[in-house]
Amino acid sequence: MRVGIPKETAQGETRVAVIPAGVATLIKAGLQVVVEAGAGSAAGFTDAAYTAQGATLASRADVLASSDILLQVRAIPPSNGLHPGQTVIGFADPLGSPQAIRDVAATGAALLSMELMPRITRAQSMDALSSMATIAGYKGVLLAANHLPRMFPMLMTAAGTVSPARVFIVGAGVAGLQAISAARRLGAKVEAYDVRPAVKEQVQSLGARFVELPLEAADSEDKGGYAKAQDESFYRRQREMMLKVVAGSDVVITTALIPGKRAPILITTEMVEAMPPGSVVVDLAAERGGNCELTRPDEIVVHKDVTIIAPSNPPSLVPYHASQMYSKNITTFLMHLLGKDGAKQSSLTLSADDEITRETLLTKDGAVVHPRVVDLLSK
Ligand code: NAD
């Protein structure tokens, strides 16, 4: 079987789905690998590095037409010329853009979604959402540090004492916990809040203070460990209670997401206006609408001396390591799909008996097969 790695075409996308080290893994498994010329250049991986690992280079049209399996960062919008028998793997935004999934189904190609990877121990090395959130959390802190007119660490110098930056992290999932670590490493005084009380100990173990809000979030977590959506009156009370913490912070980094839904608005204009002049808000939920009322994705907004930064694709700001981690995730997933018979098969057998395949498979044999997407399309 032949695996194709096209260059990403989405605006601002600098990652590549598979790095040269990943090519070596695929070839060892008995697959052929064809890479679109220049696919890795924005992430720092040259064509020569791919060919040195045994890949062949081809034009985009050749990669798309000749590959049995296409590995992409963003599988949507679909690459032109998909055909039956082909399998595409990548981020496909199935819950945000179900219509696009229907378009892929119409081509006859099978599509597997990286974002629907089940969060089970067996699939941890295939969990690209966690890898990308790790990068986002780290980079979010650096963006804040770069725009803040203050330093992060406390310094006692002959020229006086510099007080540490006060950083408040809203949402302590994968991105938030990484942001806490990065901000602590830079010497900031860090506080964090999450609607899931289970994360309190994790926050404290990283040296941050967990902000207790006397909010009753019945059912804050689903069985996958994700936050559940709350009603508007909950979010209103949350904003009221967070106002004081936000007003006392130099940096607010927001990461709060609800799978398949718009990100909740947790930082209002009024809260931004209560922050000290020169403060910075980094909204890492921008791709899903943002947690801050003033967020404008990929723009830097300055509102009454407070800077609001909202990168819609933070991993693309760290393309080398984002690609390295994604490549590991997607090649491990492909090895899992290949199973014992490996590359000897003429096409991938996608069996619904396997939990990982069943949870991620969106389209097969001309139809949308994932119940959550079918449900969204029927509305
Ligand atoms: P996410 O990106 O969907 O959300 C980010 C964070 O925002 C979550 O911690 C969520 O609780 C929080 N949030 C949502 N609404 C909020 C609100 N109103 N106020 C404050 N915070 C709010 O989630 P994620 O980071 O991808 O993962 C969440 C959890 O999933 C992890 O902390 C972990 O427990 C679990 N997880 C498990 C595995 C695994 O078992 N393999 C892998 C990754 C994550």
Coordinates of C-alpha atoms and ligand atoms in Angstrom, one line a residue:
M1 CA 0.0 0.0 0.0
R2 CA 1.1 3.5 -0.7
V3 CA 0.9 6.3 1.8
G4 CA 0.7 9.9 0.6
I5 CA 1.7 13.0 2.6
P6 CA 0.3 16.1 0.9
K7 CA 1.4 19.7 1.8
E8 CA -1.2 21.3 4.0
T9 CA -3.2 24.0 2.2
A10 CA -5.2 25.7 5.0
Q11 CA -4.2 29.3 5.5
G12 CA -1.6 29.7 8.1
E13 CA -1.1 26.0 8.5
T14 CA 2.7 25.3 8.9
R15 CA 2.5 21.7 10.2
V16 CA 3.1 18.6 8.2
A17 CA 1.3 15.3 9.0
V18 CA 4.4 13.1 8.9
I19 CA 8.0 14.0 9.5
P20 CA 11.0 12.1 8.0
A21 CA 11.4 10.0 11.2
G22 CA 7.8 8.9 10.7
V23 CA 8.5 7.9 7.1
A24 CA 11.1 5.5 8.3
T25 CA 8.5 3.9 10.6
L26 CA 6.0 3.5 7.7
I27 CA 8.6 2.0 5.3
K28 CA 9.8 -0.4 8.0
A29 CA 6.2 -1.6 8.1
G30 CA 6.3 -2.4 4.4
L31 CA 4.4 0.7 3.1
Q32 CA 5.5 2.9 0.2
V33 CA 5.6 6.6 1.0
V34 CA 5.1 9.5 -1.4
V35 CA 5.5 13.1 -0.2
E36 CA 4.4 16.2 -2.0
A37 CA 7.5 18.3 -2.7
G38 CA 7.9 21.0 -0.1
A39 CA 5.4 19.4 2.3
G40 CA 7.6 19.8 5.4
S41 CA 9.4 23.0 4.5
A42 CA 7.4 25.3 6.7
A43 CA 8.0 23.0 9.7
G44 CA 11.8 22.7 9.0
F45 CA 11.8 19.3 7.3
T46 CA 13.5 19.4 3.9
D47 CA 12.6 17.3 0.8
A48 CA 16.1 15.7 1.1
A49 CA 15.4 14.6 4.7
Y50 CA 12.3 12.7 3.4
T51 CA 14.1 11.1 0.5
A52 CA 16.9 10.1 2.8
Q53 CA 14.4 8.0 4.8
G54 CA 13.1 6.3 1.6
A55 CA 10.2 8.5 0.6
T56 CA 9.7 9.5 -3.1
L57 CA 8.7 13.1 -4.0
A58 CA 5.8 13.8 -6.3
S59 CA 3.5 16.6 -7.4
R60 CA 0.3 17.3 -5.4
A61 CA -1.8 15.7 -8.1
D62 CA 0.3 12.5 -8.2
V63 CA 0.3 12.2 -4.4
L64 CA -3.5 12.5 -4.3
A65 CA -4.2 10.2 -7.2
S66 CA -1.8 7.5 -6.4
S67 CA -2.1 7.0 -2.6
D68 CA -4.2 4.4 -0.9
I69 CA -3.9 6.2 2.4
L70 CA -3.6 10.0 2.8
L71 CA -2.2 11.3 6.0
Q72 CA -3.0 15.0 6.7
V73 CA -3.1 17.5 9.5
R74 CA -6.4 18.9 8.2
A75 CA -8.4 16.4 6.2
I76 CA -11.1 19.0 5.5
P77 CA -11.7 20.6 3.1
P78 CA -11.2 17.4 1.2
S79 CA -8.4 17.1 -1.2
N80 CA -9.7 17.1 -4.8
G81 CA -9.9 13.7 -6.5
L82 CA -10.6 11.4 -3.5
H83 CA -11.8 8.1 -4.8
P84 CA -13.3 4.8 -3.4
G85 CA -10.8 2.6 -1.8
Q86 CA -8.8 5.5 -0.5
T87 CA -8.5 6.3 3.2
V88 CA -7.9 9.8 4.6
I89 CA -6.8 10.4 8.2
G90 CA -6.6 13.8 9.8
F91 CA -8.4 16.5 11.8
A92 CA -11.8 16.7 10.1
D93 CA -13.9 18.9 12.5
P94 CA -16.7 16.4 12.3
L95 CA -18.9 18.1 14.9
G96 CA -18.3 21.6 13.7
S97 CA -18.6 20.9 9.9
P98 CA -20.8 17.8 9.4
Q99 CA -21.7 19.0 5.9
A100 CA -18.1 18.6 4.8
I101 CA -18.0 15.1 6.1
R102 CA -21.0 14.3 3.9
D103 CA -19.0 15.7 0.9
V104 CA -16.2 13.4 1.6
A105 CA -18.6 10.4 2.0
A106 CA -19.9 11.2 -1.5
T107 CA -16.4 10.6 -3.0
G108 CA -16.5 7.0 -1.7
A109 CA -13.3 7.5 0.4
A110 CA -13.1 6.4 4.0
L111 CA -12.3 9.3 6.5
L112 CA -11.0 8.9 10.0
S113 CA -11.0 11.8 12.4
M114 CA -8.0 12.4 14.7
E115 CA -10.2 14.6 17.1
L116 CA -12.5 11.7 17.9
M117 CA -9.7 9.5 19.2
P118 CA -11.1 7.8 22.3
R119 CA -9.3 8.9 25.5
I120 CA -8.4 5.4 26.6
T121 CA -5.0 4.3 27.8
R122 CA -4.5 2.2 24.6
A123 CA -5.0 5.2 22.4
Q124 CA -2.9 7.7 24.4
S125 CA 0.0 7.6 21.8
M126 CA -2.5 8.5 19.1
D127 CA -4.2 11.4 21.0
A128 CA -3.3 14.3 18.8
L129 CA -5.7 16.7 20.6
S130 CA -3.6 16.3 23.7
S131 CA -0.3 16.8 21.8
M132 CA -1.5 19.9 20.2
A133 CA -3.0 21.3 23.4
T134 CA 0.4 20.7 25.1
I135 CA 2.0 23.0 22.5
A136 CA -0.8 25.6 22.7
G137 CA -0.5 25.9 26.5
Y138 CA 3.3 26.4 26.3
K139 CA 3.1 28.9 23.4
G140 CA 0.2 30.8 25.0
V141 CA 2.4 31.7 28.0
L142 CA 5.3 32.8 25.7
L143 CA 2.9 35.0 23.7
A144 CA 1.7 36.6 27.0
A145 CA 5.2 37.1 28.3
N146 CA 6.2 38.7 25.0
H147 CA 3.4 41.3 25.1
L148 CA 3.4 42.0 28.8
P149 CA 5.4 45.2 29.8
R150 CA 6.5 43.4 32.9
M151 CA 8.8 40.4 33.6
F152 CA 7.4 37.1 34.9
P153 CA 9.9 36.2 37.7
M154 CA 10.4 37.9 41.0
L155 CA 13.9 39.5 41.1
M156 CA 15.7 41.1 44.0
T157 CA 18.3 43.4 42.5
A158 CA 20.5 46.3 43.5
A159 CA 17.9 48.4 41.5
G160 CA 15.1 47.2 43.7
T161 CA 12.7 44.3 43.8
V162 CA 10.6 43.2 40.8
S163 CA 7.4 41.6 41.8
P164 CA 6.3 38.4 39.9
A165 CA 3.7 38.5 37.2
R166 CA 0.3 37.3 38.4
V167 CA -1.1 34.8 35.9
F168 CA -4.6 33.3 35.9
I169 CA -5.4 30.2 33.8
V170 CA -9.0 29.5 33.1
G171 CA -9.5 25.8 32.2
A172 CA -7.0 23.3 33.5
G173 CA -7.2 20.6 31.0
V174 CA -4.2 19.5 28.9
A175 CA -3.4 23.1 27.5
G176 CA -4.1 24.8 30.9
L177 CA -1.9 22.4 32.9
Q178 CA 0.9 22.9 30.4
A179 CA 0.4 26.7 30.6
I180 CA 0.6 26.5 34.4
S181 CA 4.0 24.6 34.1
A182 CA 5.4 27.1 31.5
A183 CA 4.3 30.1 33.6
R184 CA 5.7 28.6 36.7
R185 CA 9.0 27.9 35.0
L186 CA 9.2 31.5 34.0
G187 CA 8.7 32.4 37.7
A188 CA 5.1 33.8 37.7
K189 CA 2.6 33.5 40.5
V190 CA 0.0 31.3 39.0
E191 CA -3.7 30.7 39.8
A192 CA -6.1 28.4 37.9
Y193 CA -9.7 27.5 37.8
D194 CA -11.6 24.7 36.1
V195 CA -15.2 23.7 36.2
R196 CA -14.1 20.1 36.9
P197 CA -13.2 19.9 40.6
A198 CA -11.1 16.8 39.9
V199 CA -8.2 18.9 38.5
K200 CA -7.6 20.8 41.8
E201 CA -4.9 18.4 42.9
Q202 CA -3.2 18.5 39.5
V203 CA -3.2 22.3 39.6
Q204 CA -1.7 22.3 43.1
S205 CA 0.9 19.7 42.2
L206 CA 2.3 22.1 39.6
G207 CA 2.7 24.8 42.2
A208 CA -0.3 26.9 41.3
R209 CA -3.2 28.0 43.5
F210 CA -6.6 26.5 42.6
V211 CA -9.2 29.2 42.7
E212 CA -12.3 27.9 44.6
L213 CA -15.6 29.4 43.3
P214 CA -18.6 28.4 45.3
L215 CA -20.4 27.2 42.1
E216 CA -22.5 24.1 42.0
A217 CA -21.6 22.4 38.7
A218 CA -23.7 19.3 38.9
D219 CA -22.4 16.9 36.3
S220 CA -19.4 18.9 35.4
E221 CA -17.6 16.0 33.7
D222 CA -18.7 13.3 31.2
K223 CA -17.3 9.8 31.2
G224 CA -14.5 10.7 28.8
G225 CA -13.2 13.3 31.3
Y226 CA -14.4 16.3 29.2
A227 CA -16.3 19.2 30.7
K228 CA -20.1 19.2 30.1
A229 CA -21.8 22.4 29.0
Q230 CA -23.5 24.4 31.7
D231 CA -26.5 26.7 31.4
E232 CA -26.2 30.5 30.9
S233 CA -27.0 31.3 34.5
F234 CA -24.0 29.1 35.6
Y235 CA -21.7 31.0 33.3
R236 CA -23.1 34.3 34.5
R237 CA -22.4 33.4 38.1
Q238 CA -18.9 32.1 37.1
R239 CA -18.1 35.4 35.5
E240 CA -19.3 37.4 38.5
M241 CA -17.1 35.3 40.8
M242 CA -14.1 35.4 38.6
L243 CA -14.2 39.2 38.2
K244 CA -12.0 39.8 41.3
V245 CA -9.4 37.2 40.3
V246 CA -9.2 38.6 36.7
A247 CA -8.9 42.2 38.1
G248 CA -5.9 41.1 40.2
S249 CA -4.1 39.4 37.3
D250 CA -1.5 40.7 34.8
V251 CA -2.1 37.8 32.5
V252 CA -5.2 35.7 31.8
I253 CA -4.9 32.6 29.7
T254 CA -8.2 30.9 28.7
T255 CA -8.4 27.4 27.5
A256 CA -12.0 26.4 28.3
L257 CA -13.7 24.2 25.7
I258 CA -16.7 22.0 25.5
P259 CA -16.4 19.3 22.8
G260 CA -18.6 20.0 19.8
K261 CA -19.8 23.3 21.1
R262 CA -18.9 27.0 20.9
A263 CA -16.4 27.9 23.7
P264 CA -18.2 29.5 26.6
I265 CA -17.7 33.3 27.1
L266 CA -16.0 33.6 30.5
I267 CA -14.2 36.9 30.2
T268 CA -16.4 39.9 29.5
T269 CA -15.5 43.4 28.4
E270 CA -16.2 44.6 31.9
M271 CA -13.7 42.0 33.3
V272 CA -11.0 43.1 30.8
E273 CA -11.6 46.7 31.7
A274 CA -11.0 45.8 35.4
M275 CA -7.4 44.5 34.6
P276 CA -4.4 46.7 35.3
P277 CA -3.1 48.7 32.3
G278 CA -0.7 46.7 30.2
S279 CA -2.3 43.4 31.0
V280 CA -2.6 40.6 28.5
V281 CA -5.3 38.1 27.8
V282 CA -4.4 35.1 25.6
D283 CA -7.4 33.3 24.4
L284 CA -6.5 29.7 23.4
A285 CA -10.1 28.9 22.6
A286 CA -10.2 31.2 19.6
E287 CA -10.7 28.5 17.1
R288 CA -14.0 27.6 18.7
G289 CA -15.2 31.2 19.1
G290 CA -13.1 32.2 22.1
N291 CA -13.6 32.6 25.8
C292 CA -13.2 36.3 25.8
E293 CA -15.9 38.7 24.6
L294 CA -13.3 40.9 22.9
T295 CA -11.5 38.1 21.0
R296 CA -10.9 38.5 17.3
P297 CA -9.2 35.4 16.0
D298 CA -5.7 36.0 14.7
E299 CA -5.8 39.7 15.5
I300 CA -4.2 41.6 18.4
V301 CA -6.9 43.7 20.0
V302 CA -5.9 46.5 22.4
H303 CA -8.9 47.5 24.5
K304 CA -8.4 50.2 27.1
D305 CA -4.7 49.3 27.6
V306 CA -5.3 45.6 27.8
T307 CA -4.0 43.4 24.9
I308 CA -6.1 40.4 23.8
I309 CA -4.3 37.8 21.7
A310 CA -6.2 35.0 20.1
P311 CA -4.3 32.7 17.8
S312 CA -6.7 30.3 16.0
N313 CA -4.0 27.7 15.4
P314 CA -1.3 27.9 18.2
P315 CA 0.4 24.6 17.3
S316 CA 1.3 26.2 13.9
L317 CA 3.4 28.7 15.7
V318 CA 5.6 25.9 16.9
P319 CA 5.5 23.8 13.7
Y320 CA 8.6 21.7 14.2
H321 CA 7.6 20.0 17.4
A322 CA 3.9 20.2 16.6
S323 CA 4.6 18.1 13.5
Q324 CA 6.9 15.8 15.3
M325 CA 4.2 15.0 17.9
Y326 CA 1.4 14.8 15.4
S327 CA 3.5 12.5 13.2
K328 CA 4.0 10.1 16.1
N329 CA 0.3 10.2 16.8
I330 CA -0.9 9.6 13.2
T331 CA 1.7 6.9 12.3
T332 CA 0.9 5.0 15.5
F333 CA -2.8 5.2 14.6
L334 CA -2.0 3.9 11.1
M335 CA 0.0 1.1 12.5
H336 CA -2.9 0.2 14.7
L337 CA -5.3 0.2 11.7
L338 CA -2.9 -2.0 9.7
G339 CA -3.0 -4.6 12.4
K340 CA -1.1 -7.8 12.2
D341 CA -1.4 -8.3 8.5
G342 CA 0.3 -5.0 8.0
A343 CA 1.0 -3.7 4.5
K344 CA 0.2 -7.0 2.9
Q345 CA -3.4 -6.0 2.5
S346 CA -4.5 -4.3 -0.7
S347 CA -6.5 -1.7 1.3
L348 CA -7.2 -0.9 4.9
T349 CA -9.8 -3.1 6.6
L350 CA -11.7 -0.8 8.9
S351 CA -13.4 -3.0 11.4
A352 CA -16.1 -1.6 13.6
D353 CA -15.3 -4.3 16.2
D354 CA -12.3 -2.2 17.2
E355 CA -13.1 0.6 19.5
I356 CA -10.5 3.0 18.2
T357 CA -11.6 2.5 14.6
R358 CA -15.3 2.6 15.4
E359 CA -15.0 5.9 17.4
T360 CA -12.9 7.7 14.7
L361 CA -14.5 6.4 11.5
L362 CA -16.6 9.1 9.8
T363 CA -17.3 7.8 6.3
K364 CA -17.1 4.5 4.6
D365 CA -18.5 3.0 1.3
G366 CA -20.1 6.3 0.3
A367 CA -21.9 7.0 3.6
V368 CA -21.5 8.9 6.8
V369 CA -21.2 6.2 9.4
H370 CA -20.5 8.0 12.7
P371 CA -23.7 8.3 14.8
R372 CA -22.9 11.7 16.2
V373 CA -22.3 13.2 12.7
V374 CA -25.4 11.3 11.3
D375 CA -27.4 12.9 14.1
L376 CA -26.1 16.4 13.4
L377 CA -26.9 16.0 9.7
S378 CA -30.4 14.9 10.4
K379 CA -31.2 18.1 12.3
Ligands
NAD1 P1 -10.8 20.5 26.5 O1 -9.8 21.0 25.6 O2 -12.1 20.0 26.0 O3 -11.2 21.7 27.6 C1 -10.2 22.4 28.3 C2 -10.5 22.6 29.7 O4 -11.6 23.6 29.8 C3 -11.1 21.3 30.4 O5 -10.3 21.0 31.5 C4 -12.5 21.7 30.8 O6 -12.9 21.1 32.1 C5 -12.3 23.2 31.0 N1 -13.6 24.0 31.0 C6 -14.7 23.8 30.3 N2 -15.7 24.7 30.6 C7 -15.1 25.5 31.6 C8 -15.6 26.6 32.4 N3 -16.8 27.1 32.2 N4 -14.7 27.2 33.3 C9 -13.5 26.7 33.5 N5 -13.0 25.6 32.8 C10 -13.8 25.1 31.9 O7 -10.2 19.3 27.4 P2 -8.8 18.6 27.4 O8 -7.8 19.5 27.9 O9 -8.6 18.0 26.0 O10 -9.1 17.4 28.3 C11 -9.9 17.4 29.5 C12 -9.5 16.2 30.3 O11 -9.6 15.0 29.6 C13 -8.1 16.2 30.9 O12 -7.9 17.0 31.9 C14 -8.0 14.7 31.3 O13 -8.6 14.5 32.5 C15 -8.8 14.0 30.2 N6 -7.9 13.4 29.2 C16 -7.7 12.1 29.3 C17 -6.8 11.5 28.4 C18 -6.6 10.0 28.4 O14 -7.1 9.3 29.3 N7 -5.9 9.4 27.4 C19 -6.1 12.2 27.5 C20 -6.3 13.6 27.5 C21 -7.2 14.2 28.4

